[in-house]
Short mmCIF file of C-alpha atoms in Angstrom, two decimals:
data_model
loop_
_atom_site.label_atom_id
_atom_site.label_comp_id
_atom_site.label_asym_id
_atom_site.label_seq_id
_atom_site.Cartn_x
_atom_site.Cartn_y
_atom_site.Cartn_z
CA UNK J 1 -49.17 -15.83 2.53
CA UNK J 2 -48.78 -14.64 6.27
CA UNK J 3 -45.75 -12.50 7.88
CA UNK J 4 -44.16 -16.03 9.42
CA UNK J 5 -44.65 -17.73 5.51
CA UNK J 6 -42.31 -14.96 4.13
CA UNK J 7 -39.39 -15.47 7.13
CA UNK J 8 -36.29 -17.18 6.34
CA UNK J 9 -36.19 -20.40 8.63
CA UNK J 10 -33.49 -20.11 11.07
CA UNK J 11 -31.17 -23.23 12.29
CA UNK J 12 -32.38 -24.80 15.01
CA UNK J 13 -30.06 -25.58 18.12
CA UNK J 14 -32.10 -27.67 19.79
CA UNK J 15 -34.91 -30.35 19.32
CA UNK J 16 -37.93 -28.71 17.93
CA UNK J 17 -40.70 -28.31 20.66
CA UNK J 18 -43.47 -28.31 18.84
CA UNK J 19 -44.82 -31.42 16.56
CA UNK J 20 -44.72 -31.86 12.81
CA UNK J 21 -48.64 -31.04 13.07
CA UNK J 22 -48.59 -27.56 13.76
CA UNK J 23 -46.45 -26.66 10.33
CA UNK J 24 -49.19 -24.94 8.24
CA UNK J 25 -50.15 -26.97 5.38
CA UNK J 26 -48.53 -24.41 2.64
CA UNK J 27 -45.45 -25.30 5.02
CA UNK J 28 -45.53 -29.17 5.24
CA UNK J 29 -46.09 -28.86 1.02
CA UNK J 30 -43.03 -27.20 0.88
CA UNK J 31 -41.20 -29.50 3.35
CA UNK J 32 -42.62 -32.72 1.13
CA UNK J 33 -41.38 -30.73 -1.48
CA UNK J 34 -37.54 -30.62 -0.62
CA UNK J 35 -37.54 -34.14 0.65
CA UNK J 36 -38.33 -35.28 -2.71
CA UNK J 37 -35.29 -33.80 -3.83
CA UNK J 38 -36.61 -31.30 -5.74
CA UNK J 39 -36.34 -28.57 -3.43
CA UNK J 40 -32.37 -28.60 -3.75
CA UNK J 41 -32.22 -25.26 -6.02
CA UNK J 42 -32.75 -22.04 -4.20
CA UNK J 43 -34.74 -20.79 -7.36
CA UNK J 44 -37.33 -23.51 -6.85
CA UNK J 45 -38.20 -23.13 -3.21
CA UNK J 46 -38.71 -19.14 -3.71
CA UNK J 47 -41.48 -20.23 -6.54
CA UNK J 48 -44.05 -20.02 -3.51
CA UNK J 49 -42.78 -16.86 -2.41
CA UNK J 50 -43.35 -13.03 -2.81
CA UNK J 51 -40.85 -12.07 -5.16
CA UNK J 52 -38.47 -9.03 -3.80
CA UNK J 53 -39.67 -6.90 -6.25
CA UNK J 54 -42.67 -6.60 -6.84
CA UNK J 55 -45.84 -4.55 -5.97
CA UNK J 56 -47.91 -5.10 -2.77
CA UNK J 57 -51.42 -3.90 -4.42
CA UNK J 58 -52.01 -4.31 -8.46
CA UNK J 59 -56.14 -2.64 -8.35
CA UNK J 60 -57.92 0.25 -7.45
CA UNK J 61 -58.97 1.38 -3.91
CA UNK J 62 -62.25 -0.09 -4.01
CA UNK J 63 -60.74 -3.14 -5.22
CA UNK J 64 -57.89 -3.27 -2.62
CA UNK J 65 -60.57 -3.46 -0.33
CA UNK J 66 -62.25 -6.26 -1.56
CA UNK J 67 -60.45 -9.18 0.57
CA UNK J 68 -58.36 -10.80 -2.33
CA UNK J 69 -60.86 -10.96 -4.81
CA UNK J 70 -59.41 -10.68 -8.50
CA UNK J 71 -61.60 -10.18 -10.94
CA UNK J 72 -59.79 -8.03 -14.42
CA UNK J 73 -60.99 -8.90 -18.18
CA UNK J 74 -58.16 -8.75 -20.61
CA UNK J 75 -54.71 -8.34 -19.78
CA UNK J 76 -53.31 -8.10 -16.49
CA UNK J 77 -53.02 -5.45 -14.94
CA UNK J 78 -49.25 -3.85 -14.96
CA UNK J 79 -48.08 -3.08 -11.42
CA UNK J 80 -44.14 -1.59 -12.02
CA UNK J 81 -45.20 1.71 -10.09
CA UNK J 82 -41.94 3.48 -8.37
CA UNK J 83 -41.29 5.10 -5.66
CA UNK J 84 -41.05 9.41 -5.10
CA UNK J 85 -37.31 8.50 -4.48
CA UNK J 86 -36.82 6.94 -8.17
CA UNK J 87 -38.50 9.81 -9.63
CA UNK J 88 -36.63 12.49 -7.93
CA UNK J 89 -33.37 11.11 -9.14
CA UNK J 90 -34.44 9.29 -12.62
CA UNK J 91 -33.65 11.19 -15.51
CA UNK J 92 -36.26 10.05 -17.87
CA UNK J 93 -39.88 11.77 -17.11
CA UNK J 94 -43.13 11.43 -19.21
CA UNK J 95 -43.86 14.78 -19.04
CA UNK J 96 -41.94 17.91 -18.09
CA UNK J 97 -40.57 17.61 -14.03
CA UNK J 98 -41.58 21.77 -14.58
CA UNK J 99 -45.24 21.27 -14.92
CA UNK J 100 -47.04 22.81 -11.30
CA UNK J 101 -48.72 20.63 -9.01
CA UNK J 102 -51.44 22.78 -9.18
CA UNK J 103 -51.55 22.13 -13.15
CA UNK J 104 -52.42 18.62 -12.40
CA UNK J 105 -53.99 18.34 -8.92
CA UNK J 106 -56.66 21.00 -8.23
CA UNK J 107 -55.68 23.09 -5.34
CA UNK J 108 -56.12 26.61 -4.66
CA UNK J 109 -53.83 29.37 -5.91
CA UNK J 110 -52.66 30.36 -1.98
CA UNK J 111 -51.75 26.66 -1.39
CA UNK J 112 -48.20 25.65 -1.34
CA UNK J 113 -48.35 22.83 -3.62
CA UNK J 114 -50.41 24.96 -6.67
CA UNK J 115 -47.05 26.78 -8.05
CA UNK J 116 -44.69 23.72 -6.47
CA UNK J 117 -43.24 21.73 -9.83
CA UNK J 118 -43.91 17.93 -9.47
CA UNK J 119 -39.90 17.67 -9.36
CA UNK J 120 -39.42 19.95 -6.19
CA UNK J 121 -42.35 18.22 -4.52
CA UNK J 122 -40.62 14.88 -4.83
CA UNK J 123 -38.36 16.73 -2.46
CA UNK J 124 -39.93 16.29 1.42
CA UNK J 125 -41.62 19.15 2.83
CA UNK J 126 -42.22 20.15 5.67
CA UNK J 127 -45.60 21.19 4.73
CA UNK J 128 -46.55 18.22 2.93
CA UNK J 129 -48.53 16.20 5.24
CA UNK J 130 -47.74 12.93 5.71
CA UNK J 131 -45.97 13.27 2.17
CA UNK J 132 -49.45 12.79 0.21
CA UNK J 133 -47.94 15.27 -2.29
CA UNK J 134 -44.93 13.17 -3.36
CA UNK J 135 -46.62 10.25 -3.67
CA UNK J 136 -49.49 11.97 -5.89
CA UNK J 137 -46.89 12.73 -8.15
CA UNK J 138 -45.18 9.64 -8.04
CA UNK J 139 -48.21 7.97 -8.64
CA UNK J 140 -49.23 10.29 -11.42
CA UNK J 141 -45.93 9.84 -12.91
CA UNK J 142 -46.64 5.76 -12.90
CA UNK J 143 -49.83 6.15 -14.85
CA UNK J 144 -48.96 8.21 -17.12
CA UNK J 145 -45.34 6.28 -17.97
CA UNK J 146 -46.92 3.07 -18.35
CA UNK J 147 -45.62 1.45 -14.96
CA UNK J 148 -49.47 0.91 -13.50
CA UNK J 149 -52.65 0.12 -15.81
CA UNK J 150 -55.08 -0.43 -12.37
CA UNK J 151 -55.48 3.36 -11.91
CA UNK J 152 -56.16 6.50 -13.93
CA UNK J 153 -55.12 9.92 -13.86
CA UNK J 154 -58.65 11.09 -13.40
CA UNK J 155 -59.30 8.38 -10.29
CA UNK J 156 -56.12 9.60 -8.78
CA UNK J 157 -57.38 13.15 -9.42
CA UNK J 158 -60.55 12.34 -7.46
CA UNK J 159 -58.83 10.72 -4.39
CA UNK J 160 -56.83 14.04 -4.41
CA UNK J 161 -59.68 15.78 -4.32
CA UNK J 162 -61.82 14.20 -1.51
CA UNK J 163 -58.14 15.01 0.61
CA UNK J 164 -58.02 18.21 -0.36
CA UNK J 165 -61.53 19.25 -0.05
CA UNK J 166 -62.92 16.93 3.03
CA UNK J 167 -59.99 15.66 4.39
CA UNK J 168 -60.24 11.92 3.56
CA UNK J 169 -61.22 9.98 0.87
CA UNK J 170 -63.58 7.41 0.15
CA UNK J 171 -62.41 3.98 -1.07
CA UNK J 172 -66.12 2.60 -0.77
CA UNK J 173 -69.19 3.47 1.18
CA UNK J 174 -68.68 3.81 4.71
CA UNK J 175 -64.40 3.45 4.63
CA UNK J 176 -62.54 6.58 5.14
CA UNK J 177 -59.11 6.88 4.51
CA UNK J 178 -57.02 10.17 5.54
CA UNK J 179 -54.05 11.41 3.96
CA UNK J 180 -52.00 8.67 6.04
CA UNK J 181 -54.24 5.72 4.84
CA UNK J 182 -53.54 6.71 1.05
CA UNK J 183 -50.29 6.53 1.34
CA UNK J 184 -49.87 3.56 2.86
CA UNK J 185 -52.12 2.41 -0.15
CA UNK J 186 -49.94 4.33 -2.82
CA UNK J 187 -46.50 2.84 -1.17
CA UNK J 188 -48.31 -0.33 -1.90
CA UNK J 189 -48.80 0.31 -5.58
CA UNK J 190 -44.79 0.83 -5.78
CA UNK J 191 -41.96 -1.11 -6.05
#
């Protein structure tokens, strides 16, 4: 589904300037759709869309990657990851908010995040680049509660790891993505 797909349509005030023909074909379905009369409930015309809630990326990093390809045996995956903000203000953990950064994520002993508990680092920092460190957690807190089933604690160790070490990680062969990039992917595995 494209940006435009997901916009509300807005009234028009004036005669449309463009013909019938240039409505994408996902579009002119849905317009068929409504003048059959079934369109009439708003519940029905938002089967097509992306629900609200729900998580942009449900697979790995080599799988994001992989142009819309789905390919899982057995169940589907579960994709209810939440945010740093939820954690930092939820009151049920799976583990103790206590526990060091540095207890899960190797880092050295100097660094700021080894003694850091995974409940202060859901706090922003300054120091926390691009805030790679919250969304670790976060992330680590998803896996291990259930909330995602496409990643494990030991992959999200290792894309830790390439950060910390080299400075960006490597989804597949030949991609690098810095600090930045794996956020952006770990926002997308989050409601």
């Amino acid at each position: 589904m494209t940006y435009q797909d997901q916009q509300p349509e807005k009234p028009q005030q004036t005669a449309p300037a463009q013909p019938a023909a240039s409505i994408s074909s996902r579009g002119a379905a849905r317009r068929r759709f409504a003048r059959a009369g079934l369109g009439v409930s708003g519940a029905l015309v938002t089967i097509t869309s992306r629900a609200t809630m729900t998580c942009e990326i449900c697979k790995p990093p080599s799988g994001s990657l992989s142009g819309g390809l789905t390919s899982h045996h057995g169940p589907p995956p579960v994709c209810e990851g939440r945010s740093p903000g939820y954690w930092q203000t939820h009151s049920y953990w799976p583990c103790s908010p206590t526990i060091t950064f540095g207890s899960i994520f190797s880092c050295a002993q100097s660094s700021k995040y080894y003694n850091c508990s995974i409940k202060d680092i859901l706090d922003p920092k300054q120091w926390d680049k691009d805030a790679i460190g919250r969304h670790m957690v976060a992330t680590y807190l998803n896996i291990i509660s259930g909330k995602i089933s496409f990643l494990t604690v030991i992959q999200l160790q290792n894309i830790w790891n390439d950060l910390y070490r080299r400075g960006y990680y490597n989804p597949t062969a030949g991609v690098k993505w810095y600090a930045a990039d794996v956020v952006t992917y770990l926002k997308g595995t989050m409601l």
